[in-house]
């Protein structure tokens, strides 16, 4: 209500003062609200249709009576009273601030509580009545009558026109109510369209020969004889439709029928389903497990699970399964038949030659032929009888009760085995071997090598350029023309390669590698000598001498080394080294000193302070490990306190002062003079770039120029 009163007060405040008179520059228009002068607002409820607005008033103080202009000044006693007469038959009165009355010829506009409650009359007839605009209102004009009890959901309307008559009554639009509408032909006054509805229970629509009907809760029906279509349904129990191109039906629970030129579907799941389409083939299912699928390229899948399954396509590929284990497969250059465990047959020519595989009660019988290689393989109970022949390779092999009886021959190999004796011959190097208790005890010889074995303890092999002997677990020897390797576990080890050698007897080692000779008696003594120097160790004492370096160590207490330019010493946890001057000193883990040159110094006494100086380039000082930090170099300087929380930085063209988290100030005087200042972690920021200034609060711009 306060908002409404304020709106009216503002509206009345723009009215002319007492006795003011305004003359328009152009003749007034009486066909539009826009023609009113700015000082005289038009008062009517918002969103009213234009036909409900009073005719526009003429310009301020100007009326027309015959040929003489009518002039009258407005009277105002703000905010109690306002009166204005625009013409002898047009005047407006406001009893402040909410009662508005206006009369123009035969139209009277009276709103005691504008814009919510009021009456509009024309020729002493009530044209509009607003009780609580826009929710509760009554209208009657030009054949239209309406009453809204709660707009837009509850109300009554009635419209009468030469070609249309409509009535409606709704309690909750559009869910609960009544509707009736008829349309007539202007030529013969015949009804061409009619709608009747008792929502939510009944609705009927007829337009020419086309009709639609709904009956609560779910019956729907419709037809259009001109198009030859009709449908009716009682969901979810029944549905049927028909049109010139086909028809469809559904009956609860699973009967479905669809017939049209491109598809025929009949289904009564789970007992029967048939679907045929011109583009995707057909599908057929009969309870409990028979099915048939036919694709658009005539590929077919047929099954009666778990007893039968078959598939074929136009490329010549087919599969067939018959319960319990019959399986057929036919495709390009491959045919196979399986009837496990009794019979299998495979014919395969994908590799270029025909290969036949056949089994009967496998592993009782197996037969394989390869026409390309000219080979044949036959086995009976695997090791009971096995035979393989190959005419292309001129070889044959036969085994009876393998490994007891075996014999075979090829151009490269001969075999005869009647257990416990076996004989093998290799034609490549004329190698012959004999076995007793095959393969445990055997010996053999040829043109290039000989062997002897008593498995798994002994094995020996000799050739002109190498030999190998193994006697587990004590002895191993391997020899070539260039080297020799021997082990007699656990006493002896020897490795010889040319003039180099290594020998180990128990805990004594002596060796030579190049010009270096070594001797060790573990763990007491070690010595190694070479032209460039020597190394010696006795217990925990070590010393070394070379042409450029000497060192001495007494583990773990002392270590020292000397070169021509420097020396280094370690005594427990203290290290110092250097040449003519002390260059490095470490007292681990507290102190560190490093000075590679007189102008370069790095010193740390952890955690008290640290100092780093590199000639004229830079210097750094820290106290209590970043409690205070200071750095200078050729580019500027920086000082920090309390682990970088407070710091000052200065470089050519750049200054920064930070007191985290309170203040952060930066200034860059490079190409442009830039200033950035923030307070309390960017709560308030100030930026200046040349002549541009920006002020932000919480990231929101307060001022910018």
XYZ file of C-alpha atoms in Angstrom, residues 540-543 550-562 567-576:
27
model
C 91.042 -50.042 9.092
C 94.063 -48.113 7.835
C 94.233 -47.107 4.175
C 96.858 -45.162 2.219
C 98.158 -39.160 -2.086
C 95.650 -40.002 0.619
C 95.544 -41.566 4.053
C 92.572 -42.791 6.113
C 92.119 -44.217 9.580
C 88.448 -45.263 9.539
C 86.205 -43.847 10.893
C 88.205 -41.119 12.659
C 90.541 -39.426 10.185
C 91.009 -38.917 6.428
C 93.475 -36.740 4.459
C 94.364 -36.243 0.799
C 97.048 -34.111 -0.883
C 94.762 -30.706 0.432
C 91.766 -31.865 2.438
C 91.253 -33.211 5.939
C 88.391 -34.911 7.778
C 88.468 -35.401 11.544
C 85.247 -36.947 12.820
C 82.564 -34.403 11.724
C 84.973 -31.594 10.817
C 86.265 -31.023 7.284
C 88.701 -28.398 6.013
